[in-house]
mmCIF file of C-alpha atoms in Angstrom:
data_model
loop_
_atom_site.group_PDB
_atom_site.id
_atom_site.type_symbol
_atom_site.label_atom_id
_atom_site.label_comp_id
_atom_site.label_asym_id
_atom_site.label_seq_id
_atom_site.Cartn_x
_atom_site.Cartn_y
_atom_site.Cartn_z
ATOM 1 C CA MET A 286 -1.182 11.094 -26.634
ATOM 2 C CA GLN A 287 0.963 13.205 -24.342
ATOM 3 C CA PHE A 288 2.393 12.042 -21.067
ATOM 4 C CA ASP A 289 2.321 14.246 -18.005
ATOM 5 C CA PRO A 290 5.896 15.476 -17.452
ATOM 6 C CA PHE A 291 5.217 15.847 -13.728
ATOM 7 C CA PHE A 292 4.848 12.093 -13.277
ATOM 8 C CA TRP A 293 8.002 11.273 -15.215
ATOM 9 C CA THR A 294 10.028 14.004 -13.522
ATOM 10 C CA TYR A 295 9.461 12.307 -10.160
ATOM 11 C CA TRP A 296 9.058 8.707 -11.349
ATOM 12 C CA ALA A 297 11.415 7.370 -8.647
ATOM 13 C CA TYR A 298 9.013 8.730 -6.048
ATOM 14 C CA ASN A 299 5.684 8.238 -7.821
ATOM 15 C CA LEU A 300 5.951 4.557 -8.776
ATOM 16 C CA PRO A 301 6.821 3.166 -5.305
ATOM 17 C CA ASN A 302 4.346 5.577 -3.720
ATOM 18 C CA TYR A 303 1.523 4.292 -5.935
ATOM 19 C CA VAL A 304 2.462 0.671 -5.274
ATOM 20 C CA LEU A 305 2.475 1.245 -1.514
ATOM 21 C CA SER A 306 -0.879 3.027 -1.632
ATOM 22 C CA LEU A 307 -2.347 0.234 -3.772
ATOM 23 C CA LEU A 308 -1.209 -2.350 -1.231
ATOM 24 C CA ILE A 309 -2.564 -0.307 1.676
ATOM 25 C CA TYR A 310 -6.020 0.017 0.114
ATOM 26 C CA THR A 311 -6.038 -3.637 -0.909
ATOM 27 C CA LEU A 312 -5.249 -4.658 2.681
ATOM 28 C CA ILE A 313 -8.084 -2.457 3.938
ATOM 29 C CA GLY A 314 -10.399 -4.044 1.365
ATOM 30 C CA ARG A 315 -9.366 -7.507 2.490
ATOM 31 C CA ALA A 316 -10.099 -6.596 6.112
ATOM 32 C CA LEU A 317 -13.556 -5.352 5.140
ATOM 33 C CA LEU A 318 -14.295 -8.417 3.006
ATOM 34 C CA SER A 319 -13.168 -10.767 5.776
ATOM 35 C CA ALA A 320 -16.227 -9.644 7.768
ATOM 36 C CA PHE A 321 -18.483 -11.177 5.103
ATOM 37 C CA ILE A 322 -16.489 -14.007 3.509
ATOM 38 C CA ARG A 323 -15.091 -17.172 5.087
ATOM 39 C CA PRO A 324 -11.285 -17.623 4.824
ATOM 40 C CA GLY A 325 -11.424 -20.593 2.430
ATOM 41 C CA ASP A 326 -14.152 -19.236 0.158
ATOM 42 C CA PRO A 327 -13.601 -19.943 -3.581
ATOM 43 C CA ASN A 328 -14.930 -16.503 -4.607
ATOM 44 C CA TYR A 329 -12.611 -15.053 -7.263
ATOM 45 C CA ILE A 330 -12.623 -11.561 -5.726
ATOM 46 C CA TRP A 331 -11.610 -12.976 -2.333
ATOM 47 C CA ARG A 332 -8.883 -15.085 -3.959
ATOM 48 C CA PHE A 333 -7.553 -11.973 -5.731
ATOM 49 C CA PHE A 334 -7.368 -10.033 -2.461
ATOM 50 C CA CYS A 335 -5.656 -12.973 -0.748
ATOM 51 C CA ARG A 336 -3.166 -13.468 -3.585
ATOM 52 C CA ILE A 337 -2.149 -9.794 -3.534
ATOM 53 C CA THR A 338 -2.017 -9.360 0.246
ATOM 54 C CA ASP A 339 -0.657 -12.694 1.509
ATOM 55 C CA PRO A 340 2.994 -11.776 0.770
ATOM 56 C CA VAL A 341 2.581 -8.515 2.694
ATOM 57 C CA LEU A 342 0.982 -10.338 5.621
ATOM 58 C CA ARG A 343 3.868 -12.830 5.672
ATOM 59 C CA LEU A 344 6.408 -9.994 5.704
ATOM 60 C CA THR A 345 4.669 -8.134 8.526
ATOM 61 C CA ALA A 346 3.857 -11.244 10.602
ATOM 62 C CA PRO A 347 7.049 -11.012 12.732
ATOM 63 C CA LEU A 348 6.157 -7.396 13.644
ATOM 64 C CA THR A 349 2.505 -8.100 14.429
ATOM 65 C CA PRO A 350 1.662 -9.015 18.032
ATOM 66 C CA ARG A 351 0.183 -12.508 18.450
ATOM 67 C CA PHE A 352 -2.924 -11.241 20.269
ATOM 68 C CA VAL A 353 -4.181 -9.485 17.109
ATOM 69 C CA LEU A 354 -7.160 -11.351 15.678
ATOM 70 C CA PRO A 355 -6.624 -12.865 12.204
ATOM 71 C CA GLY A 356 -9.314 -10.640 10.681
ATOM 72 C CA LEU A 357 -7.532 -7.510 11.908
ATOM 73 C CA ARG A 358 -4.044 -8.461 10.750
ATOM 74 C CA PRO A 359 -4.555 -6.837 7.324
ATOM 75 C CA LEU A 360 -5.335 -3.533 9.078
ATOM 76 C CA VAL A 361 -2.163 -3.804 11.161
ATOM 77 C CA ALA A 362 -0.159 -4.569 8.011
ATOM 78 C CA ALA A 363 -1.767 -1.553 6.299
ATOM 79 C CA GLY A 364 -0.646 0.560 9.252
ATOM 80 C CA TYR A 365 2.924 -0.683 8.860
ATOM 81 C CA LEU A 366 2.854 0.125 5.147
ATOM 82 C CA TRP A 367 1.419 3.558 5.890
ATOM 83 C CA ILE A 368 4.356 4.252 8.220
ATOM 84 C CA LEU A 369 6.730 2.943 5.539
ATOM 85 C CA ARG A 370 5.108 5.272 2.996
ATOM 86 C CA ILE A 371 5.646 8.294 5.259
ATOM 87 C CA ILE A 372 9.282 7.328 5.850
ATOM 88 C CA PHE A 373 9.720 6.847 2.101
ATOM 89 C CA TRP A 374 8.298 10.327 1.451
ATOM 90 C CA LEU A 375 10.573 11.907 4.062
ATOM 91 C CA VAL A 376 13.667 10.283 2.574
ATOM 92 C CA MET A 377 12.749 11.169 -1.005
ATOM 93 C CA TYR A 378 11.791 14.721 -0.023
ATOM 94 C CA ASN A 379 15.093 15.293 1.759
ATOM 95 C CA LEU A 380 16.979 13.911 -1.249
ATOM 96 C CA GLY A 381 15.082 16.276 -3.558
ATOM 97 C CA LEU A 382 13.419 13.409 -5.437
ATOM 98 C CA ALA A 383 9.852 14.083 -4.272
ATOM 99 C CA PRO A 384 7.664 16.933 -5.555
ATOM 100 C CA ARG A 385 7.685 20.146 -3.545
ATOM 101 C CA LEU A 386 4.996 22.768 -3.182
ATOM 102 C CA ASN A 387 5.796 25.930 -5.054
ATOM 103 C CA ALA A 388 6.137 28.980 -2.782
ATOM 104 C CA SER A 389 4.414 31.202 -5.333
ATOM 105 C CA ALA A 390 1.416 28.880 -5.756
#
């Protein structure tokens, strides 16, 4: 089994980028599920989404305005993480640690 050298060449960019994107999509999934499932439901899928996203929601709670409905807070947190992901890309790109498009491609 061979590993893709592209991934390992830019591992310092790829790993955090994948983690941030995973959290963003999980927060969006939680927001969609909250339309169908009650907050205290014992469903194992709902508990998984809550277990993964609750730390992110706690971290973004001071930034989130109080008038945002509880069901929409995961979307606001996903927006904050999306902004963080763009800032992360800009920093890594300027440091030369993110992949660049080839001019000849």
